[in-house]
C-alpha positions as protocol buffer text, in pm:
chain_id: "A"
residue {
  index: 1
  type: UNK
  ca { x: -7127 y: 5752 z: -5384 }
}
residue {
  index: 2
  type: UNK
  ca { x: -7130 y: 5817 z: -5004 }
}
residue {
  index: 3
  type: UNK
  ca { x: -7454 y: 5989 z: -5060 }
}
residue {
  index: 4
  type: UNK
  ca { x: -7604 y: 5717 z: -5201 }
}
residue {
  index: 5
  type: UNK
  ca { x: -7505 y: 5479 z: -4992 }
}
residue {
  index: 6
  type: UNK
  ca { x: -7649 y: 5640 z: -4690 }
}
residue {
  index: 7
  type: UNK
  ca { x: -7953 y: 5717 z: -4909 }
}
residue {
  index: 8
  type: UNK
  ca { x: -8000 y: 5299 z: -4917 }
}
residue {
  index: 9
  type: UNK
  ca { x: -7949 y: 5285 z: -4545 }
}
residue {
  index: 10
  type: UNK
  ca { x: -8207 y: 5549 z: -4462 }
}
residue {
  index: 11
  type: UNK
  ca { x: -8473 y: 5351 z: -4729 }
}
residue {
  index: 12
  type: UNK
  ca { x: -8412 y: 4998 z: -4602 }
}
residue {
  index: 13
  type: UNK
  ca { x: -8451 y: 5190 z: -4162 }
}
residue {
  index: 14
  type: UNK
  ca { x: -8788 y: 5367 z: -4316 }
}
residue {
  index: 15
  type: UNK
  ca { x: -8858 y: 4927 z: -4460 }
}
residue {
  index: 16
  type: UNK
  ca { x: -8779 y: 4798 z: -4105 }
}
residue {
  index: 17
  type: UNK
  ca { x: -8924 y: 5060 z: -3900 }
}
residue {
  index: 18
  type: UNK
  ca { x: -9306 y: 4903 z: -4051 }
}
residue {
  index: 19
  type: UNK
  ca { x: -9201 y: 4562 z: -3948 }
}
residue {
  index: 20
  type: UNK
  ca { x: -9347 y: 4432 z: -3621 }
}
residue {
  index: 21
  type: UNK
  ca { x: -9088 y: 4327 z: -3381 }
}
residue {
  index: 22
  type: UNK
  ca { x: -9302 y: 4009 z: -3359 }
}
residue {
  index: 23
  type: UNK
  ca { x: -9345 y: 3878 z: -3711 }
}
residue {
  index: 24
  type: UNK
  ca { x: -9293 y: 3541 z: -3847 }
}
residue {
  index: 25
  type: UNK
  ca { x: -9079 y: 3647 z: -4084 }
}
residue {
  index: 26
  type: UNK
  ca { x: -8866 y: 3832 z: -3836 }
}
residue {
  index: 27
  type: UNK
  ca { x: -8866 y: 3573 z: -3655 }
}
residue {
  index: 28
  type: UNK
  ca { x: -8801 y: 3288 z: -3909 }
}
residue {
  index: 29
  type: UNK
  ca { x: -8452 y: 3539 z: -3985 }
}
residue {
  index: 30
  type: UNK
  ca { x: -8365 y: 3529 z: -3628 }
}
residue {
  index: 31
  type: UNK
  ca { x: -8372 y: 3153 z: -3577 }
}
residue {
  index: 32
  type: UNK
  ca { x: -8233 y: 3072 z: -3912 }
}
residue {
  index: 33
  type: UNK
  ca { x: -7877 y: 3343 z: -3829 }
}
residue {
  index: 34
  type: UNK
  ca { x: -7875 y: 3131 z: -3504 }
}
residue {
  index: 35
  type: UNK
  ca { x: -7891 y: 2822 z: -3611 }
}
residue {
  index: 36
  type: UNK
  ca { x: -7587 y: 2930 z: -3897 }
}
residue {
  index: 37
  type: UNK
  ca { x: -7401 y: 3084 z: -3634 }
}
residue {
  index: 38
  type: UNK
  ca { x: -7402 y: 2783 z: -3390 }
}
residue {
  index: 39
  type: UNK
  ca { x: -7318 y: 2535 z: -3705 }
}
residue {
  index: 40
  type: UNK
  ca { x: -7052 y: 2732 z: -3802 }
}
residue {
  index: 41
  type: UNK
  ca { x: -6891 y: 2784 z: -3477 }
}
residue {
  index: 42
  type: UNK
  ca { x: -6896 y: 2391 z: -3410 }
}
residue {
  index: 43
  type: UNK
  ca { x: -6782 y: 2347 z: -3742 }
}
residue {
  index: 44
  type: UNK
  ca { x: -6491 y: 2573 z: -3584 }
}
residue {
  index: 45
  type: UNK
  ca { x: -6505 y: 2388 z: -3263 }
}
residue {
  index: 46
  type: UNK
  ca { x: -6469 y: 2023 z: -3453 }
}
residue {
  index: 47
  type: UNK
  ca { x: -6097 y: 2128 z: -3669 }
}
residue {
  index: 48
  type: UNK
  ca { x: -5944 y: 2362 z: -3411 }
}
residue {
  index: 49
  type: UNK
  ca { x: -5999 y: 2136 z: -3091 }
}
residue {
  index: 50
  type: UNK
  ca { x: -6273 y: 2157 z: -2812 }
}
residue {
  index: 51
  type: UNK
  ca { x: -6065 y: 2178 z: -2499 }
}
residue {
  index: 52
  type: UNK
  ca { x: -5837 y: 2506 z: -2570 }
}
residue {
  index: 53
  type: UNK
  ca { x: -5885 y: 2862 z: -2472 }
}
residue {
  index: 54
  type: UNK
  ca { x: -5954 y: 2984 z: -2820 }
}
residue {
  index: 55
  type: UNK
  ca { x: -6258 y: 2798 z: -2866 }
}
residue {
  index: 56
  type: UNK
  ca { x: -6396 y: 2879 z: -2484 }
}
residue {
  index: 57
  type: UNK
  ca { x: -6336 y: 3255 z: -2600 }
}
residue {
  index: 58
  type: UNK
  ca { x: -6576 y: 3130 z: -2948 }
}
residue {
  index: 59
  type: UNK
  ca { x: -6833 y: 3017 z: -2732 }
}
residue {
  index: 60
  type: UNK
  ca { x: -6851 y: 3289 z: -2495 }
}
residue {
  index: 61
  type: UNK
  ca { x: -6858 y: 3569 z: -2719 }
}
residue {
  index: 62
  type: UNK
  ca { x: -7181 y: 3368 z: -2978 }
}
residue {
  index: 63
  type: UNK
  ca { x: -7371 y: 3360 z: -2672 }
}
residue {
  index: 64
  type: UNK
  ca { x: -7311 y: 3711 z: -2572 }
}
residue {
  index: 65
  type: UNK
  ca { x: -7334 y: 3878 z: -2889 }
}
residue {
  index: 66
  type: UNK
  ca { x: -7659 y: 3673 z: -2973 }
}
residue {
  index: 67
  type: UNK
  ca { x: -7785 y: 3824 z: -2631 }
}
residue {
  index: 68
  type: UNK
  ca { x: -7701 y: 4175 z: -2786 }
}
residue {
  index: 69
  type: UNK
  ca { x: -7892 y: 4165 z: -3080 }
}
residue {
  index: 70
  type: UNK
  ca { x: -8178 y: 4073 z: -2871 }
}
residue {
  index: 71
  type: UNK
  ca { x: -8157 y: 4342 z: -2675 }
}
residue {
  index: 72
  type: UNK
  ca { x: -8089 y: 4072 z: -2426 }
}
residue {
  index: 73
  type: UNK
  ca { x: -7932 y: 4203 z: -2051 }
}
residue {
  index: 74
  type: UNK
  ca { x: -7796 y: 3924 z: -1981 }
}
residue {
  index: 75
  type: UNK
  ca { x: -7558 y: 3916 z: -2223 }
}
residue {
  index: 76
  type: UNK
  ca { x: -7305 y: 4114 z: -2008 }
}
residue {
  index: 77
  type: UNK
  ca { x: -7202 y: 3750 z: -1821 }
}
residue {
  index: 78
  type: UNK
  ca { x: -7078 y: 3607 z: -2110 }
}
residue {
  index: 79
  type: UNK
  ca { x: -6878 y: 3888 z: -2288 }
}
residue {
  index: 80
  type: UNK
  ca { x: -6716 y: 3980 z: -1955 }
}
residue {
  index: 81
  type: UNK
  ca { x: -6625 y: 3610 z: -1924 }
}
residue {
  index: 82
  type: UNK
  ca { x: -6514 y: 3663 z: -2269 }
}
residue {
  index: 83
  type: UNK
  ca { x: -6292 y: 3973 z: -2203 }
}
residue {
  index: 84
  type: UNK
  ca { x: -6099 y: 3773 z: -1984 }
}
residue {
  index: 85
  type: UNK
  ca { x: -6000 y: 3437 z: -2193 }
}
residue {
  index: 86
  type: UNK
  ca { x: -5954 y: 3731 z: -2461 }
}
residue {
  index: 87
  type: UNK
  ca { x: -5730 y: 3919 z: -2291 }
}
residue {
  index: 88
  type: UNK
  ca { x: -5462 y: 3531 z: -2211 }
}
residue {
  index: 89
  type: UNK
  ca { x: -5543 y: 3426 z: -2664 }
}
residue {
  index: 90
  type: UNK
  ca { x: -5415 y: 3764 z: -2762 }
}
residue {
  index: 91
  type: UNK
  ca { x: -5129 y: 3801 z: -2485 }
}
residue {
  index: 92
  type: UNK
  ca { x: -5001 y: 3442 z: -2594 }
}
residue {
  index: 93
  type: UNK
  ca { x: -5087 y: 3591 z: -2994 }
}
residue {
  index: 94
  type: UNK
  ca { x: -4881 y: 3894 z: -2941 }
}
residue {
  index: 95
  type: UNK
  ca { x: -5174 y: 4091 z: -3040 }
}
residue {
  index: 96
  type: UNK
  ca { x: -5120 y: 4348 z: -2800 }
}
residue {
  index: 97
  type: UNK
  ca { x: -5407 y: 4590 z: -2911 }
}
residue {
  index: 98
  type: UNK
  ca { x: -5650 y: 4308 z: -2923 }
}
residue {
  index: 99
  type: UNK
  ca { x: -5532 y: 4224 z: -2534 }
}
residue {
  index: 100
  type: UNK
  ca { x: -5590 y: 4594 z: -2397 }
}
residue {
  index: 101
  type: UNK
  ca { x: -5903 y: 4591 z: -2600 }
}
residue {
  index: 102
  type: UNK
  ca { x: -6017 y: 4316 z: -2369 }
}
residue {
  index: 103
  type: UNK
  ca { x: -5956 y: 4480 z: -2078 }
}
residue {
  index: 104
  type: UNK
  ca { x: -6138 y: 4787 z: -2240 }
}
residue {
  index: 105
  type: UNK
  ca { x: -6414 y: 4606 z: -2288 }
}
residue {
  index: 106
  type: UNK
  ca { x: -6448 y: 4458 z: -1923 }
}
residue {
  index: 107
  type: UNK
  ca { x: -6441 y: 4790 z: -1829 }
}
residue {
  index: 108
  type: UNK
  ca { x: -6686 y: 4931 z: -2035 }
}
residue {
  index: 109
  type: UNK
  ca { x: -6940 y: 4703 z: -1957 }
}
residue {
  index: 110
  type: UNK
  ca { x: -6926 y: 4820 z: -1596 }
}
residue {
  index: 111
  type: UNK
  ca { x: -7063 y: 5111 z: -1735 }
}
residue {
  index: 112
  type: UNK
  ca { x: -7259 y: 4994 z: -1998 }
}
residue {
  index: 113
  type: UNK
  ca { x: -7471 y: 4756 z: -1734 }
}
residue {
  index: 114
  type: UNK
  ca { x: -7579 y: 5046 z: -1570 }
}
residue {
  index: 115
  type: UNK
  ca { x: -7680 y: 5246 z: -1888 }
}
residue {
  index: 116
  type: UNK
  ca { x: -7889 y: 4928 z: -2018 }
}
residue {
  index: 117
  type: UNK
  ca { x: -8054 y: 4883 z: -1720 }
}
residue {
  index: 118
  type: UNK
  ca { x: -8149 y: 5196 z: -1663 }
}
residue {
  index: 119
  type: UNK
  ca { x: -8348 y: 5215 z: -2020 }
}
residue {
  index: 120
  type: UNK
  ca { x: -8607 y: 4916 z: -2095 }
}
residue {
  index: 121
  type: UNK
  ca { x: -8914 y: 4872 z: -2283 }
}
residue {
  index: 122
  type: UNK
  ca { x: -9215 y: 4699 z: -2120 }
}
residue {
  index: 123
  type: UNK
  ca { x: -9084 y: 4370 z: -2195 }
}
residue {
  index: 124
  type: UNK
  ca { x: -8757 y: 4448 z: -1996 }
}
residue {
  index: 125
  type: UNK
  ca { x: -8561 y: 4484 z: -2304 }
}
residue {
  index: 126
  type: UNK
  ca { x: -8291 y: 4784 z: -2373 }
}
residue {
  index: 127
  type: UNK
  ca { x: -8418 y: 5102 z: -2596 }
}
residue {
  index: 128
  type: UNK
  ca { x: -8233 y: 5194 z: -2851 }
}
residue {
  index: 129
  type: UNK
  ca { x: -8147 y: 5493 z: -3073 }
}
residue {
  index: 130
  type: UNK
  ca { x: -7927 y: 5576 z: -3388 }
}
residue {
  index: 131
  type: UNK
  ca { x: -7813 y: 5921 z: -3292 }
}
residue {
  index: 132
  type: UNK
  ca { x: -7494 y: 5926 z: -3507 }
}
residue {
  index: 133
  type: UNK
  ca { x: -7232 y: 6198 z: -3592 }
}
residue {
  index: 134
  type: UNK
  ca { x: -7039 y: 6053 z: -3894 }
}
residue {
  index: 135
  type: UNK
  ca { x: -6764 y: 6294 z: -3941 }
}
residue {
  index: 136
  type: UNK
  ca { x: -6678 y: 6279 z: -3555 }
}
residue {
  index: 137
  type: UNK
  ca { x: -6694 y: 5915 z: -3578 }
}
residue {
  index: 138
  type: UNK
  ca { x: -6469 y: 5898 z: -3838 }
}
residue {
  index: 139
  type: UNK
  ca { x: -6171 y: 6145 z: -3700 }
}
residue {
  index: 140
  type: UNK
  ca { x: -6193 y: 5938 z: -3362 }
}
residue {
  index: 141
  type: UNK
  ca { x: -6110 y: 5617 z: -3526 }
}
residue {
  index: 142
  type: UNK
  ca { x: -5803 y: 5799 z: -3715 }
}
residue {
  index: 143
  type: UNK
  ca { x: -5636 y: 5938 z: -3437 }
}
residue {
  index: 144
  type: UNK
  ca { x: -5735 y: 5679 z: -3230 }
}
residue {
  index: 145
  type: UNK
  ca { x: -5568 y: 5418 z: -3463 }
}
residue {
  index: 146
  type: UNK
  ca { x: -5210 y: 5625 z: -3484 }
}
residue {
  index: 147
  type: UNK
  ca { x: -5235 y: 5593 z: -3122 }
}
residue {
  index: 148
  type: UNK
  ca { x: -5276 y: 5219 z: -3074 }
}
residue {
  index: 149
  type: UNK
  ca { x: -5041 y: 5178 z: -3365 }
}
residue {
  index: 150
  type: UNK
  ca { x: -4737 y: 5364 z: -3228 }
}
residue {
  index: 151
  type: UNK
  ca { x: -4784 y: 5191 z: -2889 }
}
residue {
  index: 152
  type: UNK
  ca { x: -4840 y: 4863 z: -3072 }
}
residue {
  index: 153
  type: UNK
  ca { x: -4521 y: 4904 z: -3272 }
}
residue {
  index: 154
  type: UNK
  ca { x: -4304 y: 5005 z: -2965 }
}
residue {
  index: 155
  type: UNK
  ca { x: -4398 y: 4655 z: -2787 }
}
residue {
  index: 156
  type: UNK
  ca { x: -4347 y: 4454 z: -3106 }
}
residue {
  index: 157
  type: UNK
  ca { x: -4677 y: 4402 z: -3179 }
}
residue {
  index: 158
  type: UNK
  ca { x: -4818 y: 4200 z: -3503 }
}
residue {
  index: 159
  type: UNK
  ca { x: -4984 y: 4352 z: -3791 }
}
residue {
  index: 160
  type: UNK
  ca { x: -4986 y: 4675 z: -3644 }
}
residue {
  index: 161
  type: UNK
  ca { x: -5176 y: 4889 z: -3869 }
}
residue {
  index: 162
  type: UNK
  ca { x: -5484 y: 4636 z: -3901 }
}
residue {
  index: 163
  type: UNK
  ca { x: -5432 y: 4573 z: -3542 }
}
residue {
  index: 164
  type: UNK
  ca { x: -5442 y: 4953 z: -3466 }
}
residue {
  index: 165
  type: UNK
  ca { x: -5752 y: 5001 z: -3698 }
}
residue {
  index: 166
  type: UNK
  ca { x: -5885 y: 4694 z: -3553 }
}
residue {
  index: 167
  type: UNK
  ca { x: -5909 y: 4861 z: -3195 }
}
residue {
  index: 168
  type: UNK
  ca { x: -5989 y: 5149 z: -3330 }
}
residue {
  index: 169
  type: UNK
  ca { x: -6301 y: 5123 z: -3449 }
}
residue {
  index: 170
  type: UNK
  ca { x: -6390 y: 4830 z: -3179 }
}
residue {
  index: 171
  type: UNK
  ca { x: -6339 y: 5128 z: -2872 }
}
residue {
  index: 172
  type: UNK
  ca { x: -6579 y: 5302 z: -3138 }
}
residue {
  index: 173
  type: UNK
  ca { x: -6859 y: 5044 z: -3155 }
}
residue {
  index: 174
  type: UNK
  ca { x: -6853 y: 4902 z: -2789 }
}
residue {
  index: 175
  type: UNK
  ca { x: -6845 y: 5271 z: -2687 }
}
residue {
  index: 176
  type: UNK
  ca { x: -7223 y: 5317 z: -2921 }
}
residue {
  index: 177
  type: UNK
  ca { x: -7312 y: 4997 z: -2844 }
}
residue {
  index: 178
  type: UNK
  ca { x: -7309 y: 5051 z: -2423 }
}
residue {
  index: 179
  type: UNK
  ca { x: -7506 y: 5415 z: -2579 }
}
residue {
  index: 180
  type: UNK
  ca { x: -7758 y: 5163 z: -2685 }
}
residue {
  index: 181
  type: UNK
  ca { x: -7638 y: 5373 z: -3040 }
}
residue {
  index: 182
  type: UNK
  ca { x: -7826 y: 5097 z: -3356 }
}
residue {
  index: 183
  type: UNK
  ca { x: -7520 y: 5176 z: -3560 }
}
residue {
  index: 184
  type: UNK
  ca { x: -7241 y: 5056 z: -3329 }
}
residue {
  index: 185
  type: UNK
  ca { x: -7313 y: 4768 z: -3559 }
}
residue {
  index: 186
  type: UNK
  ca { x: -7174 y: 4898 z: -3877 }
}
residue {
  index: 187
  type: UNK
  ca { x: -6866 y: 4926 z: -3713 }
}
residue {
  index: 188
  type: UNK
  ca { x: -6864 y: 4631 z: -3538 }
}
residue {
  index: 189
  type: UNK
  ca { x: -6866 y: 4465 z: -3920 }
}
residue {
  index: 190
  type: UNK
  ca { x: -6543 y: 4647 z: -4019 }
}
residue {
  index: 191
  type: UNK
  ca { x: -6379 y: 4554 z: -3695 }
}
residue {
  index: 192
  type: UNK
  ca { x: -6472 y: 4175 z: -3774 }
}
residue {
  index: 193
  type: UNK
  ca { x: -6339 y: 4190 z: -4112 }
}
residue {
  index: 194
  type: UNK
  ca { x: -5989 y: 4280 z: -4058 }
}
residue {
  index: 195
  type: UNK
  ca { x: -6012 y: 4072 z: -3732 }
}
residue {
  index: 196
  type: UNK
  ca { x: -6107 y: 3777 z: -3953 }
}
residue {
  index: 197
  type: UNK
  ca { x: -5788 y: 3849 z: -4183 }
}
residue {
  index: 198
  type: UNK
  ca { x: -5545 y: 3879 z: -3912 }
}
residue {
  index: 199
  type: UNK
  ca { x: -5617 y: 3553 z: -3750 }
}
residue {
  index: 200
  type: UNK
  ca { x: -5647 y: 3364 z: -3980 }
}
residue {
  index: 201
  type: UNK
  ca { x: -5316 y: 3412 z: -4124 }
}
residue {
  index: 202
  type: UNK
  ca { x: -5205 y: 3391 z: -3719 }
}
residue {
  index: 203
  type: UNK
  ca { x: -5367 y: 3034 z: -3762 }
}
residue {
  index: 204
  type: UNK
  ca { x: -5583 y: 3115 z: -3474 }
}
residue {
  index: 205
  type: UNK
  ca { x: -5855 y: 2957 z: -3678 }
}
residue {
  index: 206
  type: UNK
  ca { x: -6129 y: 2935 z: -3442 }
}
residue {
  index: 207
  type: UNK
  ca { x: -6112 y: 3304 z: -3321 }
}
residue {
  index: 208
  type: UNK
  ca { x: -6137 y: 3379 z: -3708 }
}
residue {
  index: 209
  type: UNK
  ca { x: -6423 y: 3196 z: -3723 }
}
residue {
  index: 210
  type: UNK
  ca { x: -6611 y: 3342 z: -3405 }
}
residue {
  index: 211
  type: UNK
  ca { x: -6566 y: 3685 z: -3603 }
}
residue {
  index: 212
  type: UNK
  ca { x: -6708 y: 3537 z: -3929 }
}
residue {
  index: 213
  type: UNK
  ca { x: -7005 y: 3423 z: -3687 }
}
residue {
  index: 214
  type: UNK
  ca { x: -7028 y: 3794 z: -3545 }
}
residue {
  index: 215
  type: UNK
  ca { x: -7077 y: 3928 z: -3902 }
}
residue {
  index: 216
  type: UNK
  ca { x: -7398 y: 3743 z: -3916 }
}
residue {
  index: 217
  type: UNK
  ca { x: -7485 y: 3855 z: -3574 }
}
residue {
  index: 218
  type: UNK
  ca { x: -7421 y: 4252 z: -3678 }
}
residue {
  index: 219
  type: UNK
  ca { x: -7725 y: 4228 z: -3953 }
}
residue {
  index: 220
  type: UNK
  ca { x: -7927 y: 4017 z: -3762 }
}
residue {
  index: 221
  type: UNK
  ca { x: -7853 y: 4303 z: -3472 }
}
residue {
  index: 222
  type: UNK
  ca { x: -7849 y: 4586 z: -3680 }
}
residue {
  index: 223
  type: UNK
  ca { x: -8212 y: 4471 z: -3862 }
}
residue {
  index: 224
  type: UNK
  ca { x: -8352 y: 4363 z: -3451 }
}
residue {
  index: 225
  type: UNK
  ca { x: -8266 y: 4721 z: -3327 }
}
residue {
  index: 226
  type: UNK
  ca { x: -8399 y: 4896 z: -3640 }
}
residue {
  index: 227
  type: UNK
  ca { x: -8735 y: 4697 z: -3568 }
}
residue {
  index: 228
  type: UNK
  ca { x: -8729 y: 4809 z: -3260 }
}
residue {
  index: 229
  type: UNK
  ca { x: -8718 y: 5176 z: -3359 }
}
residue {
  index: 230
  type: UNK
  ca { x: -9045 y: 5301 z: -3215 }
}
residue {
  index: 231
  type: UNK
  ca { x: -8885 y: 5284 z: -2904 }
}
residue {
  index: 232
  type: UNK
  ca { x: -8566 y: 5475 z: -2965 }
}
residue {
  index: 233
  type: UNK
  ca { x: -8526 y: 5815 z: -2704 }
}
């Protein structure tokens, strides 16, 4: 089944890779996930309240992760900004994971700036790649989760096992993703999943609903950086 499945990922790369970065119809996809992602956050914005933390965090993280599946630099200002109203939501949520997470992410953007900037195409945007060791990839989220899940359960954390797998695979993705790695966005669409799950039963409804919008975001990114292939290292 596995085998299969990676069979259909390999076919519909080898589909994308003959796609001009360019065309209408790549471009007609890319406004039309925008557009969706923008309604749906102000759909968000509209029931949970404009003026609160949660929905500053909503609006920072579209525009940044919009700006990633562009292959956009500048998306670094508005995740950092979004690190840090992440970091006070899940404090006050008792989502401990999700908090150091935040602070993870901060950091690794530091070193992800340099990394980006250090490999553009001729139209200033970041080269990619999809070097990818599965099996690695996989054993690092496991023990990484029973890490963040004992830690997590000695500070009385919430829904520690989704929480734990949660951060888990979210150090995995940001960590490909500052690698400029194409397939940090598979895992960012597990990560947003369960993160969708948790709070929305937490009634944090507009932070569920910024990871619904990121879910469009990871095929829109995943399909922009597979276009883009010709100029992987």
């Amino acid at each position: 089944m596995e085998h299969r499945r990676l069979n259909a990922l390999y076919l519909a790369e080898n589909k994308l890779h003959q796609v001009s970065d360019d065309s209408k119809g790549l471009k007609l996809f890319n406004y039309f996930v925008t557009f969706a992602m923008v309604i749906v956050t102000v759909w968000g914005s509209f029931n949970n309240g404009w003026l609160n933390l949660a929905n500053l965090m909503s609006w920072l993280g579209l525009i940044g992760v919009i700006g990633i599946a562009y292959r956009w630099k500048g998306n670094f200002l508005f995740n950092m900004s979004q690190n840090v109203v992440g970091f006070i939501v899940n404090t006050r949520a008792k989502l401990f994971g999700d908090a150091a997470m935040s602070l993870f992410f901060f950091g690794s953007q530091v070193w992800g700036i340099k990394d980006w900037f250090g490999h553009q195409d001729n139209e200033g945007k970041v080269t990619t790649h999809s070097k990818t060791n599965w099996k690695q990839v996989s054993i690092m989220i496991l023990f990484l989760s029973v890490g963040i899940a004992i830690v997590s359960y000695f500070l009385g954390g919430n829904y520690i096992i989704l929480d734990a797998v949660t951060n888990a695979t979210a150090i995995i993705a940001q960590t490909m993703h500052m690698n400029r790695n194409k397939n940090g966005w598979i895992i960012w669409t597990l990560t947003n999943v369960i993160s969708i799950y948790m709070f929305t039963s937490l009634g944090v409804t507009q932070v569920a609903v910024m990871y619904t919008v990121f879910c469009f975001n990871n095929v829109r990114g995943w399909i922009n950086w597979t276009v883009a292939g010709e100029q992987e290292e």
